[in-house]
């Protein structure tokens, strides 16, 4: 079994940063279900870290492939890997939140079992989190793995020099320009995540996005201008449901309801002011097609909604036009009906007048 002298690594990084202090412990949490064919990439990238994590908790959700055998092999070779086997399938949200609660690190990183990290991922994050202890999280440039296995960085930060630490007061202007805090690149302070009840299940594929925005708005965040973590893009992934209107509108409803609660009253206005909520799929359409928001939202928000919609992708614009058509169709039918009634009525009146003249 391979073990690591964490202190020696800490000293190495400490000299790199130029300070001498105890470094924070990082727990990696992972939910797996039948992703045996990706585990050598995900777990393989973790065991190759220049600064190993304090622990890596893997919860297997009753996989029917050889996932457990692969995880056990890594567990045998690396002492920081811990395997938990569910006796029944409980879903990714339950697994991640359970792993979060039992983790012992000061910071947590949720790694999907089909994603991977650069060998310097943890080392560079620790450097920044130690330098800026007030920060709620550390993120980096979001990069992706295409279906064919090629790497890409399709989502880039704004074209400007982003500081290593962004304070809460500076975040809105950054988010307005389309800055993206990617969940697959983010190492989060555990206590701040638990303050908002972890990853909220009702928000489904947006649960990590919501948690990151709330924590960043409250405590600020660190940013590494490096490509350190890679998300695998697949058409049937969990997050792809965000582009299905029927599924997404339920999540949007939960999100808006959540922002109305006292717990998030301190950040609610920033979600709208920065327009970050409008960048989610179908949010603009949700507001436009719900009458109760027509008079409750400010003119500024409505202006942002229509401006944002113009920059949405073609699929969402087509869906918007379809919703408008469905909304107008009954009105058009009513108009045609009234036109026929009017024509018939005038015809009857003309007949009556004709007979009266006789």
mmCIF file of C-alpha atoms in Angstrom:
data_model
loop_
_atom_site.group_PDB
_atom_site.id
_atom_site.type_symbol
_atom_site.label_atom_id
_atom_site.label_comp_id
_atom_site.label_asym_id
_atom_site.label_seq_id
_atom_site.Cartn_x
_atom_site.Cartn_y
_atom_site.Cartn_z
ATOM 1 C CA UNK A 1 0.000 0.000 0.000
ATOM 2 C CA UNK A 2 1.265 3.428 -0.941
ATOM 3 C CA UNK A 3 1.127 6.096 1.743
ATOM 4 C CA UNK A 4 2.059 9.756 1.652
ATOM 5 C CA UNK A 5 3.855 11.961 4.121
ATOM 6 C CA UNK A 6 1.580 14.968 3.778
ATOM 7 C CA UNK A 7 3.863 17.178 5.835
ATOM 8 C CA UNK A 8 6.729 16.768 3.400
ATOM 9 C CA UNK A 9 4.482 17.867 0.572
ATOM 10 C CA UNK A 10 3.292 20.792 2.635
ATOM 11 C CA UNK A 11 6.873 21.922 3.150
ATOM 12 C CA UNK A 12 7.544 21.642 -0.537
ATOM 13 C CA UNK A 13 4.538 23.792 -1.418
ATOM 14 C CA UNK A 14 5.171 26.122 1.484
ATOM 15 C CA UNK A 15 8.578 27.025 0.091
ATOM 16 C CA UNK A 16 6.959 27.511 -3.314
ATOM 17 C CA UNK A 17 4.455 29.997 -1.849
ATOM 18 C CA UNK A 18 7.058 31.645 0.320
ATOM 19 C CA UNK A 19 5.274 31.110 3.643
ATOM 20 C CA UNK A 20 5.489 28.504 6.360
ATOM 21 C CA UNK A 21 2.196 27.267 7.784
ATOM 22 C CA UNK A 22 -0.099 24.262 8.104
ATOM 23 C CA UNK A 23 -1.972 23.571 4.877
ATOM 24 C CA UNK A 24 -5.698 22.766 4.682
ATOM 25 C CA UNK A 25 -6.940 19.221 4.176
ATOM 26 C CA UNK A 26 -8.862 18.514 0.982
ATOM 27 C CA UNK A 27 -11.461 15.770 0.678
ATOM 28 C CA UNK A 28 -12.441 14.501 -2.754
ATOM 29 C CA UNK A 29 -15.969 13.069 -3.010
ATOM 30 C CA UNK A 30 -17.194 10.934 -5.886
ATOM 31 C CA UNK A 31 -20.393 9.099 -6.800
ATOM 32 C CA UNK A 32 -20.089 6.234 -9.271
ATOM 33 C CA UNK A 33 -22.597 4.124 -11.145
ATOM 34 C CA UNK A 34 -21.439 1.843 -13.963
ATOM 35 C CA UNK A 35 -18.564 4.077 -15.031
ATOM 36 C CA UNK A 36 -15.866 1.417 -14.794
ATOM 37 C CA UNK A 37 -14.575 2.401 -18.240
ATOM 38 C CA UNK A 38 -13.761 5.915 -16.956
ATOM 39 C CA UNK A 39 -12.447 5.154 -13.457
ATOM 40 C CA UNK A 40 -8.842 4.706 -14.562
ATOM 41 C CA UNK A 41 -8.980 8.288 -15.864
ATOM 42 C CA UNK A 42 -10.764 9.866 -12.876
ATOM 43 C CA UNK A 43 -9.102 7.967 -10.019
ATOM 44 C CA UNK A 44 -5.893 7.755 -12.031
ATOM 45 C CA UNK A 45 -5.735 11.561 -12.164
ATOM 46 C CA UNK A 46 -6.252 11.776 -8.386
ATOM 47 C CA UNK A 47 -3.462 9.385 -7.433
ATOM 48 C CA UNK A 48 -1.066 11.314 -9.705
ATOM 49 C CA UNK A 49 -1.559 14.614 -7.850
ATOM 50 C CA UNK A 50 1.666 16.353 -6.850
ATOM 51 C CA UNK A 51 -0.127 17.077 -3.578
ATOM 52 C CA UNK A 52 -2.371 14.120 -2.678
ATOM 53 C CA UNK A 53 -5.768 14.791 -1.082
ATOM 54 C CA UNK A 54 -6.377 14.057 2.586
ATOM 55 C CA UNK A 55 -8.986 11.520 1.480
ATOM 56 C CA UNK A 56 -10.951 10.436 -1.577
ATOM 57 C CA UNK A 57 -14.411 9.078 -0.718
ATOM 58 C CA UNK A 58 -15.975 7.007 -3.501
ATOM 59 C CA UNK A 59 -19.594 5.891 -3.140
ATOM 60 C CA UNK A 60 -20.571 3.144 -5.555
ATOM 61 C CA UNK A 61 -24.307 3.174 -6.258
ATOM 62 C CA UNK A 62 -24.845 -0.564 -6.895
ATOM 63 C CA UNK A 63 -22.892 -0.704 -10.138
ATOM 64 C CA UNK A 64 -23.457 -3.811 -12.256
ATOM 65 C CA UNK A 65 -20.135 -3.540 -14.106
ATOM 66 C CA UNK A 66 -16.659 -4.083 -12.625
ATOM 67 C CA UNK A 67 -16.508 -0.643 -10.987
ATOM 68 C CA UNK A 68 -16.121 -1.983 -7.449
ATOM 69 C CA UNK A 69 -13.208 -4.228 -8.431
ATOM 70 C CA UNK A 70 -11.381 -1.282 -9.984
ATOM 71 C CA UNK A 71 -12.038 0.991 -6.995
ATOM 72 C CA UNK A 72 -10.868 -1.713 -4.573
ATOM 73 C CA UNK A 73 -7.635 -2.076 -6.505
ATOM 74 C CA UNK A 74 -6.962 1.668 -6.147
ATOM 75 C CA UNK A 75 -7.999 1.469 -2.489
ATOM 76 C CA UNK A 76 -5.449 -1.277 -1.909
ATOM 77 C CA UNK A 77 -2.653 0.761 -3.507
ATOM 78 C CA UNK A 78 -3.527 4.188 -2.069
ATOM 79 C CA UNK A 79 -4.406 4.583 1.593
ATOM 80 C CA UNK A 80 -6.386 7.823 1.173
ATOM 81 C CA UNK A 81 -9.060 6.192 -1.044
ATOM 82 C CA UNK A 82 -12.196 5.077 0.823
ATOM 83 C CA UNK A 83 -14.944 2.992 -0.767
ATOM 84 C CA UNK A 84 -18.577 2.946 0.352
ATOM 85 C CA UNK A 85 -20.941 0.483 -1.343
ATOM 86 C CA UNK A 86 -24.666 1.253 -1.292
ATOM 87 C CA UNK A 87 -27.048 -1.650 -0.733
ATOM 88 C CA UNK A 88 -29.493 0.002 -3.142
ATOM 89 C CA UNK A 89 -29.314 2.682 -5.812
ATOM 90 C CA UNK A 90 -29.795 6.068 -4.116
ATOM 91 C CA UNK A 91 -28.846 8.526 -6.843
ATOM 92 C CA UNK A 92 -25.973 10.933 -7.327
ATOM 93 C CA UNK A 93 -27.441 13.735 -5.183
ATOM 94 C CA UNK A 94 -27.845 11.520 -2.128
ATOM 95 C CA UNK A 95 -24.371 10.069 -2.567
ATOM 96 C CA UNK A 96 -22.563 13.378 -2.951
ATOM 97 C CA UNK A 97 -24.327 14.931 0.046
ATOM 98 C CA UNK A 98 -23.622 11.858 2.182
ATOM 99 C CA UNK A 99 -19.949 11.934 1.221
ATOM 100 C CA UNK A 100 -19.891 15.661 2.005
ATOM 101 C CA UNK A 101 -21.257 15.087 5.518
ATOM 102 C CA UNK A 102 -18.803 12.320 6.420
ATOM 103 C CA UNK A 103 -15.760 13.989 4.843
ATOM 104 C CA UNK A 104 -13.108 15.292 7.242
ATOM 105 C CA UNK A 105 -11.327 17.867 5.106
ATOM 106 C CA UNK A 106 -11.577 21.611 5.481
ATOM 107 C CA UNK A 107 -12.249 21.807 1.747
ATOM 108 C CA UNK A 108 -14.150 19.460 -0.570
ATOM 109 C CA UNK A 109 -13.979 18.755 -4.273
ATOM 110 C CA UNK A 110 -16.764 16.849 -6.033
ATOM 111 C CA UNK A 111 -15.307 14.856 -8.912
ATOM 112 C CA UNK A 112 -17.571 13.054 -11.366
ATOM 113 C CA UNK A 113 -16.423 9.513 -12.039
ATOM 114 C CA UNK A 114 -15.994 10.276 -15.754
ATOM 115 C CA UNK A 115 -13.994 13.516 -15.320
ATOM 116 C CA UNK A 116 -10.304 14.076 -14.632
ATOM 117 C CA UNK A 117 -7.786 16.578 -13.211
ATOM 118 C CA UNK A 118 -4.347 17.884 -14.008
ATOM 119 C CA UNK A 119 -1.571 16.546 -11.699
ATOM 120 C CA UNK A 120 -1.139 20.099 -10.343
ATOM 121 C CA UNK A 121 -4.825 20.669 -9.609
ATOM 122 C CA UNK A 122 -4.717 20.329 -5.809
ATOM 123 C CA UNK A 123 -1.259 21.875 -5.422
ATOM 124 C CA UNK A 124 -2.212 25.082 -7.233
ATOM 125 C CA UNK A 125 -5.555 25.322 -5.407
ATOM 126 C CA UNK A 126 -3.878 24.927 -2.009
ATOM 127 C CA UNK A 127 -1.424 27.659 -2.897
ATOM 128 C CA UNK A 128 -4.259 30.126 -3.508
ATOM 129 C CA UNK A 129 -6.542 28.990 -0.683
ATOM 130 C CA UNK A 130 -3.678 29.348 1.784
ATOM 131 C CA UNK A 131 -2.791 32.776 0.437
ATOM 132 C CA UNK A 132 -6.433 33.939 0.619
ATOM 133 C CA UNK A 133 -8.022 32.071 3.570
ATOM 134 C CA UNK A 134 -11.081 34.351 3.496
ATOM 135 C CA UNK A 135 -12.050 32.871 0.120
ATOM 136 C CA UNK A 136 -15.031 30.507 -0.093
ATOM 137 C CA UNK A 137 -13.713 28.479 -3.018
ATOM 138 C CA UNK A 138 -11.056 28.177 -5.693
ATOM 139 C CA UNK A 139 -11.818 27.631 -9.389
ATOM 140 C CA UNK A 140 -9.975 27.675 -12.701
ATOM 141 C CA UNK A 141 -10.533 27.752 -16.477
ATOM 142 C CA UNK A 142 -13.326 25.297 -17.387
ATOM 143 C CA UNK A 143 -12.088 22.704 -19.863
ATOM 144 C CA UNK A 144 -13.861 19.785 -21.452
ATOM 145 C CA UNK A 145 -13.401 16.309 -22.880
ATOM 146 C CA UNK A 146 -15.348 15.708 -26.086
ATOM 147 C CA UNK A 147 -17.073 12.426 -26.925
ATOM 148 C CA UNK A 148 -14.122 11.441 -29.089
ATOM 149 C CA UNK A 149 -11.746 11.934 -26.141
ATOM 150 C CA UNK A 150 -10.237 15.192 -27.388
ATOM 151 C CA UNK A 151 -9.748 18.105 -24.990
ATOM 152 C CA UNK A 152 -11.275 21.521 -25.563
ATOM 153 C CA UNK A 153 -11.850 24.777 -23.693
ATOM 154 C CA UNK A 154 -15.089 26.036 -25.235
ATOM 155 C CA UNK A 155 -16.013 28.228 -22.281
ATOM 156 C CA UNK A 156 -13.438 30.909 -21.553
ATOM 157 C CA UNK A 157 -13.373 33.757 -19.023
ATOM 158 C CA UNK A 158 -13.740 37.376 -20.182
ATOM 159 C CA UNK A 159 -10.792 38.821 -22.070
ATOM 160 C CA UNK A 160 -9.132 40.583 -19.183
ATOM 161 C CA UNK A 161 -6.675 39.851 -16.420
ATOM 162 C CA UNK A 162 -8.599 38.229 -13.593
ATOM 163 C CA UNK A 163 -7.054 38.605 -10.167
ATOM 164 C CA UNK A 164 -6.073 35.669 -7.971
ATOM 165 C CA UNK A 165 -8.720 36.690 -5.454
ATOM 166 C CA UNK A 166 -12.053 38.271 -6.363
ATOM 167 C CA UNK A 167 -13.807 39.915 -3.422
ATOM 168 C CA UNK A 168 -17.621 39.749 -2.958
ATOM 169 C CA UNK A 169 -17.927 43.413 -3.968
ATOM 170 C CA UNK A 170 -16.204 42.749 -7.313
ATOM 171 C CA UNK A 171 -18.086 39.627 -8.371
ATOM 172 C CA UNK A 172 -21.190 41.186 -9.938
ATOM 173 C CA UNK A 173 -19.254 43.038 -12.642
ATOM 174 C CA UNK A 174 -17.390 39.829 -13.499
ATOM 175 C CA UNK A 175 -20.562 37.730 -13.697
ATOM 176 C CA UNK A 176 -22.253 40.358 -15.881
ATOM 177 C CA UNK A 177 -19.559 39.793 -18.501
ATOM 178 C CA UNK A 178 -20.353 36.085 -18.600
ATOM 179 C CA UNK A 179 -17.713 34.763 -16.212
ATOM 180 C CA UNK A 180 -18.392 31.117 -15.421
ATOM 181 C CA UNK A 181 -17.546 29.518 -12.057
ATOM 182 C CA UNK A 182 -17.365 25.909 -13.183
ATOM 183 C CA UNK A 183 -18.296 23.269 -10.629
ATOM 184 C CA UNK A 184 -15.880 20.694 -12.024
ATOM 185 C CA UNK A 185 -12.966 23.087 -11.335
ATOM 186 C CA UNK A 186 -14.054 24.240 -7.856
ATOM 187 C CA UNK A 187 -12.629 23.272 -4.480
ATOM 188 C CA UNK A 188 -15.053 24.578 -1.848
ATOM 189 C CA UNK A 189 -14.739 25.400 1.849
ATOM 190 C CA UNK A 190 -16.830 22.693 3.494
ATOM 191 C CA UNK A 191 -18.348 24.751 6.319
ATOM 192 C CA UNK A 192 -19.712 27.311 3.862
ATOM 193 C CA UNK A 193 -21.250 24.553 1.760
ATOM 194 C CA UNK A 194 -22.910 22.990 4.799
ATOM 195 C CA UNK A 195 -24.323 26.413 5.762
ATOM 196 C CA UNK A 196 -26.547 26.267 2.675
ATOM 197 C CA UNK A 197 -27.438 22.586 3.269
ATOM 198 C CA UNK A 198 -24.920 21.216 0.819
ATOM 199 C CA UNK A 199 -25.978 20.461 -2.736
ATOM 200 C CA UNK A 200 -29.733 21.105 -2.719
ATOM 201 C CA UNK A 201 -31.412 18.080 -4.410
ATOM 202 C CA UNK A 202 -34.373 20.067 -5.773
ATOM 203 C CA UNK A 203 -31.990 22.081 -7.952
ATOM 204 C CA UNK A 204 -30.742 18.878 -9.579
ATOM 205 C CA UNK A 205 -28.146 19.687 -12.308
ATOM 206 C CA UNK A 206 -27.874 23.301 -11.082
ATOM 207 C CA UNK A 207 -27.218 22.444 -7.417
ATOM 208 C CA UNK A 208 -23.457 22.965 -7.629
ATOM 209 C CA UNK A 209 -23.882 26.145 -9.723
ATOM 210 C CA UNK A 210 -26.214 27.628 -7.096
ATOM 211 C CA UNK A 211 -23.921 26.716 -4.197
ATOM 212 C CA UNK A 212 -20.875 28.212 -5.935
ATOM 213 C CA UNK A 213 -22.598 31.512 -6.759
ATOM 214 C CA UNK A 214 -23.968 31.914 -3.214
ATOM 215 C CA UNK A 215 -20.602 31.152 -1.588
ATOM 216 C CA UNK A 216 -18.697 33.389 -4.023
ATOM 217 C CA UNK A 217 -21.100 36.293 -3.426
ATOM 218 C CA UNK A 218 -20.678 35.945 0.337
ATOM 219 C CA UNK A 219 -16.956 35.228 0.683
ATOM 220 C CA UNK A 220 -15.294 35.837 -2.663
ATOM 221 C CA UNK A 221 -13.267 33.247 -4.550
ATOM 222 C CA UNK A 222 -9.780 32.402 -5.772
ATOM 223 C CA UNK A 223 -9.071 31.967 -9.455
ATOM 224 C CA UNK A 224 -6.270 30.079 -11.188
ATOM 225 C CA UNK A 225 -5.715 31.038 -14.815
ATOM 226 C CA UNK A 226 -4.797 27.460 -15.679
ATOM 227 C CA UNK A 227 -6.439 24.452 -17.299
ATOM 228 C CA UNK A 228 -6.599 22.105 -14.335
ATOM 229 C CA UNK A 229 -9.875 20.154 -14.491
ATOM 230 C CA UNK A 230 -11.775 18.537 -17.347
ATOM 231 C CA UNK A 231 -15.494 17.790 -17.658
ATOM 232 C CA UNK A 232 -16.627 15.042 -20.021
ATOM 233 C CA UNK A 233 -19.341 16.132 -22.467
ATOM 234 C CA UNK A 234 -21.897 13.435 -23.278
ATOM 235 C CA UNK A 235 -25.369 13.905 -24.827
ATOM 236 C CA UNK A 236 -27.029 11.730 -22.148
ATOM 237 C CA UNK A 237 -25.251 13.201 -19.135
ATOM 238 C CA UNK A 238 -27.147 14.257 -16.007
ATOM 239 C CA UNK A 239 -26.690 17.964 -16.762
ATOM 240 C CA UNK A 240 -28.002 17.619 -20.342
ATOM 241 C CA UNK A 241 -31.552 17.579 -18.891
ATOM 242 C CA UNK A 242 -31.154 21.336 -18.361
ATOM 243 C CA UNK A 243 -31.863 21.720 -22.096
ATOM 244 C CA UNK A 244 -35.194 19.886 -21.881
ATOM 245 C CA UNK A 245 -37.933 22.434 -21.188
ATOM 246 C CA UNK A 246 -40.247 20.057 -19.307
ATOM 247 C CA UNK A 247 -37.486 19.101 -16.857
ATOM 248 C CA UNK A 248 -35.778 22.489 -16.625
ATOM 249 C CA UNK A 249 -38.891 24.550 -15.833
ATOM 250 C CA UNK A 250 -39.428 22.562 -12.609
ATOM 251 C CA UNK A 251 -35.869 23.297 -11.526
ATOM 252 C CA UNK A 252 -36.233 26.994 -12.409
ATOM 253 C CA UNK A 253 -39.382 27.171 -10.277
ATOM 254 C CA UNK A 254 -37.482 25.651 -7.316
ATOM 255 C CA UNK A 255 -34.567 28.031 -7.851
ATOM 256 C CA UNK A 256 -36.722 31.158 -7.865
ATOM 257 C CA UNK A 257 -38.645 29.914 -4.823
ATOM 258 C CA UNK A 258 -35.373 29.262 -3.002
ATOM 259 C CA UNK A 259 -34.120 32.796 -3.638
ATOM 260 C CA UNK A 260 -37.269 34.141 -1.985
ATOM 261 C CA UNK A 261 -36.353 32.494 1.325
ATOM 262 C CA UNK A 262 -34.801 34.497 4.163
ATOM 263 C CA UNK A 263 -31.723 32.254 4.076
ATOM 264 C CA UNK A 264 -30.715 33.719 0.699
ATOM 265 C CA UNK A 265 -32.094 37.250 1.034
ATOM 266 C CA UNK A 266 -28.536 38.636 1.181
ATOM 267 C CA UNK A 267 -27.685 37.337 -2.296
ATOM 268 C CA UNK A 268 -31.051 37.371 -4.096
ATOM 269 C CA UNK A 269 -30.650 40.809 -5.694
ATOM 270 C CA UNK A 270 -27.160 39.927 -6.922
ATOM 271 C CA UNK A 271 -28.516 36.937 -8.856
ATOM 272 C CA UNK A 272 -30.625 39.395 -10.882
ATOM 273 C CA UNK A 273 -28.289 42.381 -10.889
ATOM 274 C CA UNK A 274 -25.415 40.320 -12.273
ATOM 275 C CA UNK A 275 -27.804 38.572 -14.713
ATOM 276 C CA UNK A 276 -26.224 35.253 -13.754
ATOM 277 C CA UNK A 277 -29.644 33.655 -13.248
ATOM 278 C CA UNK A 278 -30.677 34.652 -16.780
ATOM 279 C CA UNK A 279 -27.821 32.720 -18.349
ATOM 280 C CA UNK A 280 -29.348 29.383 -17.301
ATOM 281 C CA UNK A 281 -31.259 27.546 -20.053
ATOM 282 C CA UNK A 282 -34.899 28.626 -20.457
ATOM 283 C CA UNK A 283 -34.963 31.066 -17.504
ATOM 284 C CA UNK A 284 -35.809 33.999 -19.775
ATOM 285 C CA UNK A 285 -38.618 32.008 -21.377
ATOM 286 C CA UNK A 286 -39.886 30.964 -17.935
ATOM 287 C CA UNK A 287 -40.301 34.594 -16.864
ATOM 288 C CA UNK A 288 -41.875 35.686 -20.172
ATOM 289 C CA UNK A 289 -44.457 32.874 -20.178
ATOM 290 C CA UNK A 290 -45.506 33.255 -16.523
ATOM 291 C CA UNK A 291 -48.047 36.038 -16.109
ATOM 292 C CA UNK A 292 -47.348 36.494 -12.387
ATOM 293 C CA UNK A 293 -43.889 37.908 -13.192
ATOM 294 C CA UNK A 294 -45.109 40.416 -15.786
ATOM 295 C CA UNK A 295 -45.667 43.152 -13.213
ATOM 296 C CA UNK A 296 -43.477 41.961 -10.336
ATOM 297 C CA UNK A 297 -40.114 42.239 -12.107
ATOM 298 C CA UNK A 298 -38.509 45.648 -12.572
ATOM 299 C CA UNK A 299 -38.160 47.276 -16.039
ATOM 300 C CA UNK A 300 -34.381 46.824 -15.718
ATOM 301 C CA UNK A 301 -34.764 43.059 -15.259
ATOM 302 C CA UNK A 302 -37.154 42.844 -18.217
ATOM 303 C CA UNK A 303 -34.653 44.707 -20.373
ATOM 304 C CA UNK A 304 -31.950 42.256 -19.291
ATOM 305 C CA UNK A 305 -34.260 39.313 -20.014
ATOM 306 C CA UNK A 306 -34.899 40.320 -23.632
ATOM 307 C CA UNK A 307 -31.282 41.359 -24.217
ATOM 308 C CA UNK A 308 -30.060 38.032 -22.837
ATOM 309 C CA UNK A 309 -32.576 36.076 -24.891
ATOM 310 C CA UNK A 310 -31.151 37.584 -28.070
ATOM 311 C CA UNK A 311 -27.796 35.963 -27.280
ATOM 312 C CA UNK A 312 -29.257 32.558 -26.439
ATOM 313 C CA UNK A 313 -28.601 29.624 -28.748
ATOM 314 C CA UNK A 314 -30.879 28.860 -31.700
ATOM 315 C CA UNK A 315 -32.644 25.961 -29.948
ATOM 316 C CA UNK A 316 -33.809 28.180 -27.108
ATOM 317 C CA UNK A 317 -34.897 30.946 -29.498
ATOM 318 C CA UNK A 318 -36.962 28.417 -31.489
ATOM 319 C CA UNK A 319 -38.559 27.226 -28.266
ATOM 320 C CA UNK A 320 -39.362 30.823 -27.331
ATOM 321 C CA UNK A 321 -41.024 31.465 -30.709
ATOM 322 C CA UNK A 322 -43.017 28.249 -30.318
ATOM 323 C CA UNK A 323 -44.204 29.375 -26.872
ATOM 324 C CA UNK A 324 -45.218 32.755 -28.320
ATOM 325 C CA UNK A 325 -47.091 31.012 -31.137
ATOM 326 C CA UNK A 326 -48.890 28.741 -28.652
ATOM 327 C CA UNK A 327 -49.750 31.775 -26.548
ATOM 328 C CA UNK A 328 -51.096 33.795 -29.495
ATOM 329 C CA UNK A 329 -52.943 30.934 -31.215
ATOM 330 C CA UNK A 330 -56.011 31.036 -28.910
ATOM 331 C CA UNK A 331 -56.156 34.820 -29.294
ATOM 332 C CA UNK A 332 -56.013 34.495 -33.071
ATOM 333 C CA UNK A 333 -58.764 31.865 -33.014
ATOM 334 C CA UNK A 334 -60.896 34.143 -30.824
ATOM 335 C CA UNK A 335 -60.327 37.004 -33.239
ATOM 336 C CA UNK A 336 -61.424 34.847 -36.190
ATOM 337 C CA UNK A 337 -64.468 33.660 -34.237
ATOM 338 C CA UNK A 338 -65.482 37.225 -33.359
ATOM 339 C CA UNK A 339 -64.954 38.248 -36.971
ATOM 340 C CA UNK A 340 -67.327 35.492 -38.131
ATOM 341 C CA UNK A 341 -69.870 36.429 -35.460
ATOM 342 C CA UNK A 342 -69.622 40.079 -36.479
ATOM 343 C CA UNK A 343 -70.091 39.187 -40.160
ATOM 344 C CA UNK A 344 -73.072 36.968 -39.411
ATOM 345 C CA UNK A 345 -74.592 39.598 -37.103
ATOM 346 C CA UNK A 346 -74.279 42.338 -39.705
ATOM 347 C CA UNK A 347 -75.828 40.023 -42.275
ATOM 348 C CA UNK A 348 -78.791 39.372 -39.974
ATOM 349 C CA UNK A 349 -79.181 43.098 -39.282
ATOM 350 C CA UNK A 350 -79.201 43.871 -43.016
ATOM 351 C CA UNK A 351 -81.924 41.284 -43.583
ATOM 352 C CA UNK A 352 -84.022 42.700 -40.749
ATOM 353 C CA UNK A 353 -83.640 46.240 -42.061
ATOM 354 C CA UNK A 354 -84.529 45.081 -45.550
ATOM 355 C CA UNK A 355 -87.801 43.524 -44.353
ATOM 356 C CA UNK A 356 -88.628 46.584 -42.220
ATOM 357 C CA UNK A 357 -88.355 48.808 -45.288
ATOM 358 C CA UNK A 358 -90.924 46.641 -47.039
#
